[in-house]
mmCIF file of N, CA and C and ligand atoms in Angstrom:
data_model
loop_
_atom_site.group_PDB
_atom_site.id
_atom_site.type_symbol
_atom_site.label_atom_id
_atom_site.label_comp_id
_atom_site.label_asym_id
_atom_site.label_seq_id
_atom_site.Cartn_x
_atom_site.Cartn_y
_atom_site.Cartn_z
ATOM 1 N N UNK A 1 11.787 33.559 74.376
ATOM 2 C CA UNK A 1 11.696 34.069 75.949
ATOM 3 C C UNK A 1 11.842 35.367 76.205
ATOM 4 N N UNK A 2 10.994 35.804 76.843
ATOM 5 C CA UNK A 2 11.423 37.364 77.249
ATOM 6 C C UNK A 2 12.513 37.593 78.536
ATOM 7 N N UNK A 3 13.246 38.530 78.404
ATOM 8 C CA UNK A 3 14.409 38.928 79.416
ATOM 9 C C UNK A 3 14.079 40.191 80.256
ATOM 10 N N UNK A 4 14.410 40.381 81.521
ATOM 11 C CA UNK A 4 14.353 41.569 82.260
ATOM 12 C C UNK A 4 15.775 41.407 82.854
ATOM 13 N N UNK A 5 15.977 42.671 83.409
ATOM 14 C CA UNK A 5 16.980 43.092 84.092
ATOM 15 C C UNK A 5 16.585 43.385 85.816
ATOM 16 N N UNK A 6 17.209 42.382 86.732
ATOM 17 C CA UNK A 6 16.647 42.719 88.134
ATOM 18 C C UNK A 6 17.960 42.984 88.833
ATOM 19 N N UNK A 7 17.822 43.972 90.005
ATOM 20 C CA UNK A 7 18.604 44.573 90.490
ATOM 21 C C UNK A 7 18.077 44.007 92.189
ATOM 22 N N UNK A 8 19.468 43.577 93.103
ATOM 23 C CA UNK A 8 18.943 43.499 94.443
ATOM 24 C C UNK A 8 19.786 44.727 94.852
ATOM 25 N N UNK A 9 19.084 45.564 95.579
ATOM 26 C CA UNK A 9 19.554 47.060 95.903
ATOM 27 C C UNK A 9 20.571 46.899 97.135
ATOM 28 N N UNK A 10 21.269 47.697 97.445
ATOM 29 C CA UNK A 10 22.350 47.868 98.490
ATOM 30 C C UNK A 10 21.530 47.609 99.960
ATOM 31 N N UNK A 11 20.361 47.799 99.713
ATOM 32 C CA UNK A 11 19.422 47.557 101.111
ATOM 33 C C UNK A 11 19.234 46.309 101.161
ATOM 34 N N UNK A 12 18.715 45.777 100.335
ATOM 35 C CA UNK A 12 18.514 44.121 99.819
ATOM 36 C C UNK A 12 19.831 43.311 100.435
ATOM 37 N N UNK A 13 20.814 43.729 99.747
ATOM 38 C CA UNK A 13 22.107 42.878 99.852
ATOM 39 C C UNK A 13 22.512 43.052 101.604
ATOM 40 N N UNK A 14 22.456 44.324 101.760
ATOM 41 C CA UNK A 14 23.044 44.425 103.672
ATOM 42 C C UNK A 14 22.045 43.648 104.657
ATOM 43 N N UNK A 15 20.716 43.343 104.154
ATOM 44 C CA UNK A 15 19.874 42.864 105.106
ATOM 45 C C UNK A 15 19.398 41.485 104.685
ATOM 46 N N UNK A 16 20.600 40.759 103.997
ATOM 47 C CA UNK A 16 20.631 39.442 103.724
ATOM 48 C C UNK A 16 19.783 38.693 102.881
ATOM 49 N N UNK A 17 19.109 39.501 102.148
ATOM 50 C CA UNK A 17 18.075 39.176 101.089
ATOM 51 C C UNK A 17 18.230 38.634 99.994
ATOM 52 N N UNK A 18 19.301 38.502 99.751
ATOM 53 C CA UNK A 18 19.733 37.687 98.148
ATOM 54 C C UNK A 18 19.136 36.598 98.051
ATOM 55 N N UNK A 19 19.278 35.720 98.753
ATOM 56 C CA UNK A 19 18.863 34.150 99.109
ATOM 57 C C UNK A 19 17.242 34.238 98.818
ATOM 58 N N UNK A 20 16.635 35.069 99.561
ATOM 59 C CA UNK A 20 15.115 35.429 99.696
ATOM 60 C C UNK A 20 14.525 35.816 98.294
ATOM 61 N N UNK A 21 15.289 36.741 97.674
ATOM 62 C CA UNK A 21 14.715 37.276 96.733
ATOM 63 C C UNK A 21 14.739 36.318 95.488
ATOM 64 N N UNK A 22 16.029 35.690 95.158
ATOM 65 C CA UNK A 22 16.245 34.503 94.129
ATOM 66 C C UNK A 22 15.343 33.240 94.509
ATOM 67 N N UNK A 23 15.217 33.131 95.774
ATOM 68 C CA UNK A 23 14.110 31.954 95.885
ATOM 69 C C UNK A 23 12.755 32.201 95.394
ATOM 70 N N UNK A 24 12.527 33.330 95.618
ATOM 71 C CA UNK A 24 10.892 33.863 94.917
ATOM 72 C C UNK A 24 10.715 34.036 93.365
ATOM 73 N N UNK A 25 12.185 34.064 93.114
ATOM 74 C CA UNK A 25 12.071 34.089 91.163
ATOM 75 C C UNK A 25 11.849 32.530 91.094
ATOM 76 N N UNK A 26 12.679 31.888 91.627
ATOM 77 C CA UNK A 26 12.805 30.581 91.045
ATOM 78 C C UNK A 26 11.623 29.874 91.288
ATOM 79 N N UNK A 27 11.201 30.130 92.676
ATOM 80 C CA UNK A 27 9.488 29.393 92.958
ATOM 81 C C UNK A 27 8.616 29.737 91.935
ATOM 82 N N UNK A 28 8.520 30.934 91.157
ATOM 83 C CA UNK A 28 7.742 31.241 90.449
ATOM 84 C C UNK A 28 8.094 31.258 89.051
ATOM 85 N N UNK A 29 8.891 29.951 89.028
ATOM 86 C CA UNK A 29 9.424 29.509 87.480
ATOM 87 C C UNK A 29 10.237 30.741 86.710
ATOM 88 N N UNK A 30 11.032 31.743 87.276
ATOM 89 C CA UNK A 30 11.906 32.564 86.436
ATOM 90 C C UNK A 30 13.055 31.962 86.570
ATOM 91 N N UNK A 31 13.826 31.847 85.519
ATOM 92 C CA UNK A 31 15.172 31.349 85.193
ATOM 93 C C UNK A 31 16.254 32.447 85.464
ATOM 94 N N UNK A 32 17.347 32.207 86.434
ATOM 95 C CA UNK A 32 18.500 33.314 86.148
ATOM 96 C C UNK A 32 19.409 32.835 85.040
ATOM 97 N N UNK A 33 19.100 33.768 84.063
ATOM 98 C CA UNK A 33 20.149 33.772 82.991
ATOM 99 C C UNK A 33 21.535 34.433 83.081
ATOM 100 N N UNK A 34 21.780 35.530 84.050
ATOM 101 C CA UNK A 34 22.962 35.522 84.295
ATOM 102 C C UNK A 34 22.891 36.489 85.763
ATOM 103 N N UNK A 35 24.295 36.593 86.407
ATOM 104 C CA UNK A 35 24.175 37.177 87.659
ATOM 105 C C UNK A 35 25.345 37.669 87.961
ATOM 106 N N UNK A 36 25.372 38.570 88.648
ATOM 107 C CA UNK A 36 26.779 39.235 89.179
ATOM 108 C C UNK A 36 26.786 40.134 90.526
ATOM 109 N N UNK A 37 27.765 40.322 90.985
ATOM 110 C CA UNK A 37 27.869 41.360 92.135
ATOM 111 C C UNK A 37 28.655 42.185 92.160
ATOM 112 N N UNK A 38 28.316 43.678 92.310
ATOM 113 C CA UNK A 38 29.182 44.619 92.128
ATOM 114 C C UNK A 38 28.915 46.072 92.915
ATOM 115 N N UNK A 39 29.727 46.791 92.838
ATOM 116 C CA UNK A 39 29.761 48.097 93.727
ATOM 117 C C UNK A 39 29.686 49.160 92.684
ATOM 118 N N UNK A 40 28.478 49.971 92.984
ATOM 119 C CA UNK A 40 28.456 50.983 91.588
ATOM 120 C C UNK A 40 29.295 51.875 92.229
ATOM 121 N N UNK A 41 30.159 52.832 91.289
ATOM 122 C CA UNK A 41 30.284 54.471 91.419
ATOM 123 C C UNK A 41 29.322 55.353 91.394
ATOM 124 N N UNK A 42 29.190 56.540 92.088
ATOM 125 C CA UNK A 42 28.395 57.253 91.820
ATOM 126 C C UNK A 42 28.089 57.732 90.380
ATOM 127 N N UNK A 43 28.873 57.717 89.346
ATOM 128 C CA UNK A 43 28.915 57.981 88.293
ATOM 129 C C UNK A 43 27.573 57.137 87.558
ATOM 130 N N UNK A 44 28.358 55.467 87.721
ATOM 131 C CA UNK A 44 27.679 54.500 87.096
ATOM 132 C C UNK A 44 26.301 54.324 87.762
ATOM 133 N N UNK A 45 26.104 54.847 88.649
ATOM 134 C CA UNK A 45 24.700 54.899 88.947
ATOM 135 C C UNK A 45 23.869 56.069 88.628
ATOM 136 N N UNK A 46 24.514 56.892 88.280
ATOM 137 C CA UNK A 46 23.985 58.239 87.186
ATOM 138 C C UNK A 46 23.472 57.984 86.117
ATOM 139 N N UNK A 47 24.432 56.847 85.380
ATOM 140 C CA UNK A 47 24.377 56.693 84.226
ATOM 141 C C UNK A 47 23.101 55.774 84.303
ATOM 142 N N UNK A 48 23.046 54.845 84.956
ATOM 143 C CA UNK A 48 22.008 53.875 85.055
ATOM 144 C C UNK A 48 20.747 54.210 85.223
ATOM 145 N N UNK A 49 20.419 55.474 85.979
ATOM 146 C CA UNK A 49 18.994 56.001 86.457
ATOM 147 C C UNK A 49 19.033 57.394 85.544
ATOM 148 N N UNK A 50 19.761 57.390 84.324
ATOM 149 C CA UNK A 50 20.053 58.740 83.611
ATOM 150 C C UNK A 50 18.517 59.266 83.256
ATOM 151 N N UNK A 51 17.722 58.463 83.257
ATOM 152 C CA UNK A 51 15.933 58.961 82.684
ATOM 153 C C UNK A 51 15.419 59.470 84.058
ATOM 154 N N UNK A 52 15.839 59.532 84.953
ATOM 155 C CA UNK A 52 15.467 60.166 86.346
ATOM 156 C C UNK A 52 15.917 61.465 86.419
ATOM 157 N N UNK A 53 17.066 61.574 85.648
ATOM 158 C CA UNK A 53 17.954 62.827 85.714
ATOM 159 C C UNK A 53 17.234 64.149 86.576
ATOM 160 N N UNK A 54 16.047 64.415 86.085
ATOM 161 C CA UNK A 54 15.507 65.798 86.065
ATOM 162 C C UNK A 54 14.769 65.367 87.797
ATOM 163 N N UNK A 55 14.727 64.655 88.241
ATOM 164 C CA UNK A 55 13.512 64.246 89.272
ATOM 165 C C UNK A 55 14.320 64.554 90.657
ATOM 166 N N UNK A 56 13.395 65.046 91.611
ATOM 167 C CA UNK A 56 14.098 65.616 92.844
ATOM 168 C C UNK A 56 14.691 64.724 93.916
ATOM 169 N N UNK A 57 14.281 63.281 93.339
ATOM 170 C CA UNK A 57 14.908 62.053 94.369
ATOM 171 C C UNK A 57 16.340 61.514 93.509
ATOM 172 N N UNK A 58 16.803 62.171 92.671
ATOM 173 C CA UNK A 58 17.887 61.624 91.692
ATOM 174 C C UNK A 58 19.198 61.683 92.531
ATOM 175 N N UNK A 59 19.513 62.794 93.129
ATOM 176 C CA UNK A 59 20.574 62.613 93.704
ATOM 177 C C UNK A 59 20.651 61.548 95.089
ATOM 178 N N UNK A 60 19.706 61.807 95.818
ATOM 179 C CA UNK A 60 19.542 60.613 97.009
ATOM 180 C C UNK A 60 19.576 58.997 96.471
ATOM 181 N N UNK A 61 18.877 59.193 95.347
ATOM 182 C CA UNK A 61 18.791 57.762 94.475
ATOM 183 C C UNK A 61 20.099 57.299 94.243
ATOM 184 N N UNK A 62 20.845 58.157 93.284
ATOM 185 C CA UNK A 62 22.078 57.612 92.840
ATOM 186 C C UNK A 62 23.429 57.400 94.051
ATOM 187 N N UNK A 63 23.275 58.402 95.116
ATOM 188 C CA UNK A 63 24.174 57.952 96.338
ATOM 189 C C UNK A 63 23.534 56.624 97.121
ATOM 190 N N UNK A 64 22.552 56.471 97.214
ATOM 191 C CA UNK A 64 22.011 55.156 97.997
ATOM 192 C C UNK A 64 22.518 54.042 97.170
ATOM 193 N N UNK A 65 22.451 54.226 95.939
ATOM 194 C CA UNK A 65 22.653 53.235 95.095
ATOM 195 C C UNK A 65 23.979 52.671 94.720
ATOM 196 N N UNK A 66 24.979 53.561 95.134
ATOM 197 C CA UNK A 66 26.264 53.658 95.086
ATOM 198 C C UNK A 66 26.749 53.486 96.370
ATOM 199 N N UNK A 67 26.407 52.892 97.567
ATOM 200 C CA UNK A 67 26.188 52.881 98.735
ATOM 201 C C UNK A 67 26.803 51.707 99.352
ATOM 202 N N UNK A 68 26.856 50.734 98.679
ATOM 203 C CA UNK A 68 27.113 49.340 99.059
ATOM 204 C C UNK A 68 26.644 48.568 97.389
ATOM 205 N N UNK A 69 27.485 47.029 98.049
ATOM 206 C CA UNK A 69 27.300 46.074 97.052
ATOM 207 C C UNK A 69 25.513 46.068 96.624
ATOM 208 N N UNK A 70 25.612 45.290 95.034
ATOM 209 C CA UNK A 70 24.672 45.227 94.602
ATOM 210 C C UNK A 70 24.411 43.913 93.741
ATOM 211 N N UNK A 71 23.534 43.305 93.336
ATOM 212 C CA UNK A 71 23.441 42.153 92.859
ATOM 213 C C UNK A 71 22.617 42.337 91.108
ATOM 214 N N UNK A 72 23.062 42.359 90.388
ATOM 215 C CA UNK A 72 22.364 42.319 88.947
ATOM 216 C C UNK A 72 22.186 40.912 88.443
ATOM 217 N N UNK A 73 21.203 40.760 87.908
ATOM 218 C CA UNK A 73 20.811 39.824 87.191
ATOM 219 C C UNK A 73 19.758 39.801 85.921
ATOM 220 N N UNK A 74 20.056 38.942 84.902
ATOM 221 C CA UNK A 74 18.861 38.946 84.156
ATOM 222 C C UNK A 74 17.980 37.823 84.361
ATOM 223 N N UNK A 75 16.942 38.411 84.191
ATOM 224 C CA UNK A 75 15.911 37.046 84.468
ATOM 225 C C UNK A 75 14.906 36.803 83.088
ATOM 226 N N UNK A 76 14.949 35.214 83.042
ATOM 227 C CA UNK A 76 14.194 34.818 81.863
ATOM 228 C C UNK A 76 12.761 33.947 81.947
ATOM 229 N N UNK A 77 12.331 34.172 80.977
ATOM 230 C CA UNK A 77 10.657 33.503 81.203
ATOM 231 C C UNK A 77 9.748 34.210 80.206
ATOM 232 N N UNK A 78 8.577 33.646 80.463
ATOM 233 C CA UNK A 78 7.341 34.061 79.788
ATOM 234 C C UNK A 78 6.446 35.146 80.757
ATOM 235 N N UNK A 79 6.603 36.196 79.833
ATOM 236 C CA UNK A 79 6.108 37.328 80.589
ATOM 237 C C UNK A 79 6.810 37.779 81.834
ATOM 238 N N UNK A 80 8.540 38.025 81.515
ATOM 239 C CA UNK A 80 9.089 37.700 82.951
ATOM 240 C C UNK A 80 8.967 39.349 83.540
ATOM 241 N N UNK A 81 9.037 40.407 82.277
ATOM 242 C CA UNK A 81 8.914 41.749 82.867
ATOM 243 C C UNK A 81 7.777 41.981 83.926
ATOM 244 N N UNK A 82 6.572 41.273 83.484
ATOM 245 C CA UNK A 82 5.097 41.802 84.348
ATOM 246 C C UNK A 82 5.616 40.775 85.290
ATOM 247 N N UNK A 83 5.866 39.560 85.555
ATOM 248 C CA UNK A 83 5.797 38.431 86.578
ATOM 249 C C UNK A 83 6.840 39.303 87.512
ATOM 250 N N UNK A 84 8.053 39.800 86.948
ATOM 251 C CA UNK A 84 9.045 40.457 88.150
ATOM 252 C C UNK A 84 8.308 41.179 88.696
ATOM 253 N N UNK A 85 7.529 42.285 88.176
ATOM 254 C CA UNK A 85 7.016 43.329 88.370
ATOM 255 C C UNK A 85 6.124 43.312 89.456
ATOM 256 N N UNK A 86 5.300 42.187 89.293
ATOM 257 C CA UNK A 86 4.256 41.541 90.214
ATOM 258 C C UNK A 86 4.821 41.222 91.549
ATOM 259 N N UNK A 87 5.716 40.193 91.574
ATOM 260 C CA UNK A 87 6.854 39.618 92.763
ATOM 261 C C UNK A 87 7.280 40.846 93.200
ATOM 262 N N UNK A 88 7.796 41.964 93.185
ATOM 263 C CA UNK A 88 8.272 43.252 93.565
ATOM 264 C C UNK A 88 7.354 44.202 93.954
ATOM 265 N N UNK A 89 6.122 44.246 93.510
ATOM 266 C CA UNK A 89 5.059 45.045 94.274
ATOM 267 C C UNK A 89 5.199 46.623 93.768
ATOM 268 N N UNK A 90 4.458 47.473 94.158
ATOM 269 C CA UNK A 90 4.754 48.823 93.882
ATOM 270 C C UNK A 90 5.924 49.332 94.139
ATOM 271 N N UNK A 91 6.226 50.337 93.605
ATOM 272 C CA UNK A 91 7.342 51.212 93.934
ATOM 273 C C UNK A 91 7.717 51.612 95.579
ATOM 274 N N UNK A 92 6.425 52.122 95.855
ATOM 275 C CA UNK A 92 6.222 52.970 97.177
ATOM 276 C C UNK A 92 5.764 51.710 97.893
ATOM 277 N N UNK A 93 6.465 50.878 98.821
ATOM 278 C CA UNK A 93 5.929 49.734 99.626
ATOM 279 C C UNK A 93 4.834 49.915 100.338
ATOM 280 N N UNK A 94 4.513 50.784 100.638
ATOM 281 C CA UNK A 94 3.144 51.427 101.318
ATOM 282 C C UNK A 94 1.920 50.875 100.493
ATOM 283 N N UNK A 95 2.032 51.021 99.140
ATOM 284 C CA UNK A 95 1.221 50.855 98.125
ATOM 285 C C UNK A 95 1.496 48.979 97.397
ATOM 286 N N UNK A 96 2.259 48.672 97.804
ATOM 287 C CA UNK A 96 2.817 47.138 97.826
ATOM 288 C C UNK A 96 1.425 46.233 98.260
ATOM 289 N N UNK A 97 1.072 45.015 96.969
ATOM 290 C CA UNK A 97 0.448 43.875 98.068
ATOM 291 C C UNK A 97 0.711 43.374 98.850
ATOM 292 N N UNK A 98 0.199 42.602 99.338
ATOM 293 C CA UNK A 98 0.563 41.626 100.344
ATOM 294 C C UNK A 98 1.338 40.123 99.742
ATOM 295 N N UNK A 99 2.507 40.017 100.587
ATOM 296 C CA UNK A 99 3.232 38.991 99.850
ATOM 297 C C UNK A 99 4.406 39.545 98.616
ATOM 298 N N UNK A 100 4.549 40.643 98.560
ATOM 299 C CA UNK A 100 5.471 41.194 97.516
ATOM 300 C C UNK A 100 6.670 41.420 98.293
ATOM 301 N N UNK A 101 7.705 41.321 97.495
ATOM 302 C CA UNK A 101 8.883 41.745 97.883
ATOM 303 C C UNK A 101 9.129 43.127 98.631
ATOM 304 N N UNK A 102 8.596 43.928 98.286
ATOM 305 C CA UNK A 102 8.493 45.740 98.512
ATOM 306 C C UNK A 102 7.658 45.399 100.111
ATOM 307 N N UNK A 103 6.464 45.146 100.069
ATOM 308 C CA UNK A 103 5.539 44.781 101.048
ATOM 309 C C UNK A 103 6.195 44.275 101.912
ATOM 310 N N UNK A 104 7.227 43.447 102.293
ATOM 311 C CA UNK A 104 7.829 42.460 102.937
ATOM 312 C C UNK A 104 9.071 42.935 103.683
ATOM 313 N N UNK A 105 9.538 43.771 102.866
ATOM 314 C CA UNK A 105 10.764 44.202 103.253
ATOM 315 C C UNK A 105 11.382 45.582 102.965
ATOM 316 N N UNK A 106 10.426 46.328 102.242
ATOM 317 C CA UNK A 106 11.210 47.739 101.853
ATOM 318 C C UNK A 106 10.734 48.747 103.183
ATOM 319 N N UNK A 107 11.442 49.863 103.201
ATOM 320 C CA UNK A 107 11.515 50.441 104.427
ATOM 321 C C UNK A 107 11.090 51.927 103.988
ATOM 322 N N UNK A 108 11.230 52.288 102.707
ATOM 323 C CA UNK A 108 11.418 53.598 102.636
ATOM 324 C C UNK A 108 10.903 53.245 100.526
ATOM 325 N N UNK A 109 10.292 54.698 100.164
ATOM 326 C CA UNK A 109 10.137 54.448 98.702
ATOM 327 C C UNK A 109 11.564 54.442 97.781
ATOM 328 N N UNK A 110 12.574 55.119 98.389
ATOM 329 C CA UNK A 110 13.921 54.664 97.586
ATOM 330 C C UNK A 110 14.217 53.109 98.152
ATOM 331 N N UNK A 111 14.388 53.040 99.605
ATOM 332 C CA UNK A 111 15.501 51.928 99.670
ATOM 333 C C UNK A 111 14.041 50.608 99.435
ATOM 334 N N UNK A 112 13.822 50.410 98.320
ATOM 335 C CA UNK A 112 12.832 49.216 97.955
ATOM 336 C C UNK A 112 13.199 48.125 97.566
ATOM 337 N N UNK A 113 14.303 47.671 98.168
ATOM 338 C CA UNK A 113 15.161 46.150 97.909
ATOM 339 C C UNK A 113 15.732 45.834 96.461
ATOM 340 N N UNK A 114 14.514 46.296 95.469
ATOM 341 C CA UNK A 114 14.975 45.597 94.504
ATOM 342 C C UNK A 114 14.215 46.546 93.067
ATOM 343 N N UNK A 115 15.102 46.280 91.970
ATOM 344 C CA UNK A 115 14.631 47.121 90.987
ATOM 345 C C UNK A 115 14.351 46.446 89.931
ATOM 346 N N UNK A 116 13.535 46.665 88.919
ATOM 347 C CA UNK A 116 13.279 45.632 87.581
ATOM 348 C C UNK A 116 12.707 46.634 86.464
ATOM 349 N N UNK A 117 13.100 46.111 85.346
ATOM 350 C CA UNK A 117 12.844 46.801 84.269
ATOM 351 C C UNK A 117 11.560 46.752 84.015
ATOM 352 N N UNK A 118 10.898 48.357 83.607
ATOM 353 C CA UNK A 118 9.364 48.134 83.206
ATOM 354 C C UNK A 118 8.920 48.004 81.796
ATOM 355 N N UNK A 119 9.710 47.626 81.020
ATOM 356 C CA UNK A 119 9.192 47.614 79.324
ATOM 357 C C UNK A 119 10.057 47.120 78.791
ATOM 358 N N UNK A 120 9.799 46.287 77.495
ATOM 359 C CA UNK A 120 10.745 45.595 76.579
ATOM 360 C C UNK A 120 11.951 46.389 76.332
ATOM 361 N N UNK A 121 11.888 47.447 76.220
ATOM 362 C CA UNK A 121 12.709 48.479 75.361
ATOM 363 C C UNK A 121 13.789 48.827 76.594
ATOM 364 N N UNK A 122 13.419 49.094 77.876
ATOM 365 C CA UNK A 122 14.027 49.385 78.891
ATOM 366 C C UNK A 122 14.892 48.282 79.435
ATOM 367 N N UNK A 123 13.881 47.061 79.343
ATOM 368 C CA UNK A 123 14.999 45.467 79.582
ATOM 369 C C UNK A 123 16.057 45.651 79.134
ATOM 370 N N UNK A 124 15.999 45.876 77.274
ATOM 371 C CA UNK A 124 17.220 45.647 76.658
ATOM 372 C C UNK A 124 18.289 46.594 76.926
ATOM 373 N N UNK A 125 17.837 47.644 76.978
ATOM 374 C CA UNK A 125 19.295 48.855 77.548
ATOM 375 C C UNK A 125 19.542 48.698 79.125
ATOM 376 N N UNK A 126 18.908 48.323 79.535
ATOM 377 C CA UNK A 126 19.254 47.786 81.111
ATOM 378 C C UNK A 126 20.274 46.741 80.970
ATOM 379 N N UNK A 127 19.786 45.889 80.713
ATOM 380 C CA UNK A 127 20.625 44.521 80.604
ATOM 381 C C UNK A 127 21.992 45.046 79.787
ATOM 382 N N UNK A 128 21.974 45.760 78.630
ATOM 383 C CA UNK A 128 22.933 45.719 78.270
ATOM 384 C C UNK A 128 24.049 47.111 78.908
ATOM 385 N N UNK A 129 23.376 47.196 79.883
ATOM 386 C CA UNK A 129 24.300 48.430 80.872
ATOM 387 C C UNK A 129 25.089 47.585 81.934
ATOM 388 N N UNK A 130 24.823 46.322 82.253
ATOM 389 C CA UNK A 130 25.652 45.237 82.849
ATOM 390 C C UNK A 130 26.150 44.379 82.437
ATOM 391 N N UNK A 131 25.590 43.656 81.375
ATOM 392 C CA UNK A 131 25.983 42.520 80.526
ATOM 393 C C UNK A 131 26.193 42.814 79.252
ATOM 394 N N UNK A 132 27.324 41.771 78.850
ATOM 395 C CA UNK A 132 27.446 41.578 77.461
ATOM 396 C C UNK A 132 26.712 40.374 76.958
ATOM 397 N N UNK A 133 26.715 40.299 75.831
ATOM 398 C CA UNK A 133 25.823 39.147 75.021
ATOM 399 C C UNK A 133 26.316 37.567 76.048
ATOM 400 N N UNK A 134 27.747 37.377 76.013
ATOM 401 C CA UNK A 134 28.369 36.397 76.214
ATOM 402 C C UNK A 134 28.199 35.863 77.704
ATOM 403 N N UNK A 135 27.731 36.864 78.804
ATOM 404 C CA UNK A 135 27.370 36.561 79.967
ATOM 405 C C UNK A 135 25.979 35.954 80.190
ATOM 406 N N UNK A 136 25.118 36.203 79.066
ATOM 407 C CA UNK A 136 23.964 35.528 79.331
ATOM 408 C C UNK A 136 23.511 34.269 78.588
ATOM 409 N N UNK A 137 23.402 33.204 79.973
ATOM 410 C CA UNK A 137 23.430 31.818 79.377
ATOM 411 C C UNK A 137 22.184 31.342 78.604
HETATM 412 P P1 CMP B 201 13.282 51.794 90.978
HETATM 413 O O1 CMP B 201 12.391 50.506 90.538
HETATM 414 O O2 CMP B 201 14.711 51.348 90.926
HETATM 415 O O3 CMP B 201 13.264 53.013 89.670
HETATM 416 C C1 CMP B 201 13.401 53.960 90.160
HETATM 417 C C2 CMP B 201 13.678 54.512 91.792
HETATM 418 O O4 CMP B 201 13.638 55.885 92.374
HETATM 419 C C3 CMP B 201 12.663 53.729 92.236
HETATM 420 O O5 CMP B 201 12.890 52.386 92.014
HETATM 421 C C4 CMP B 201 12.677 54.016 93.982
HETATM 422 O O6 CMP B 201 13.816 53.462 94.821
HETATM 423 C C5 CMP B 201 13.362 55.764 93.503
HETATM 424 N N1 CMP B 201 11.978 56.447 93.484
HETATM 425 C C6 CMP B 201 11.213 56.401 92.989
HETATM 426 N N2 CMP B 201 10.037 57.492 93.499
HETATM 427 C C7 CMP B 201 11.077 58.024 94.388
HETATM 428 C C8 CMP B 201 10.292 59.084 95.011
HETATM 429 N N3 CMP B 201 9.167 59.523 95.106
HETATM 430 N N4 CMP B 201 11.377 59.516 96.429
HETATM 431 C C9 CMP B 201 12.239 58.774 96.311
HETATM 432 N N5 CMP B 201 12.759 57.967 95.572
HETATM 433 C C10 CMP B 201 11.976 57.509 94.547
#
């Protein structure tokens, strides 16, 4: 079974969307294999998004990601990386398909409610950033 990392970002948590996001995962046959809530420091957010360090939006993104609590989850299922990305919709909510999480709830290309790993290698490293093996059931 494939695994991926999902994050409900500070805007998703503050808008009361934790249950709604999890409901969409479970309704679509995705299993939650680990879950916790935390509040990232700026440094921890910078570490997580290190791959975007050279981007113009890096400062703003990491400030936003450390602005409030987030929920991190390990999702498990067949083709779960692609399935999660389909449920989230495009990064830019204006381009996201109808019925996706970002189309329904995002307000901004940055404040886009959820994050999901984009490939098997990133899924492994992103899961490791937040969870140890013993946390994953
Ligand atoms: P995420 O899937 O978490 O991956 C990187 C994040 O950077 C992305 O979602 C957005 O929150 C943010 N992002 C990507 N592109 C832009 C952009 N052009 N302007 C601002 N933020 C962006």
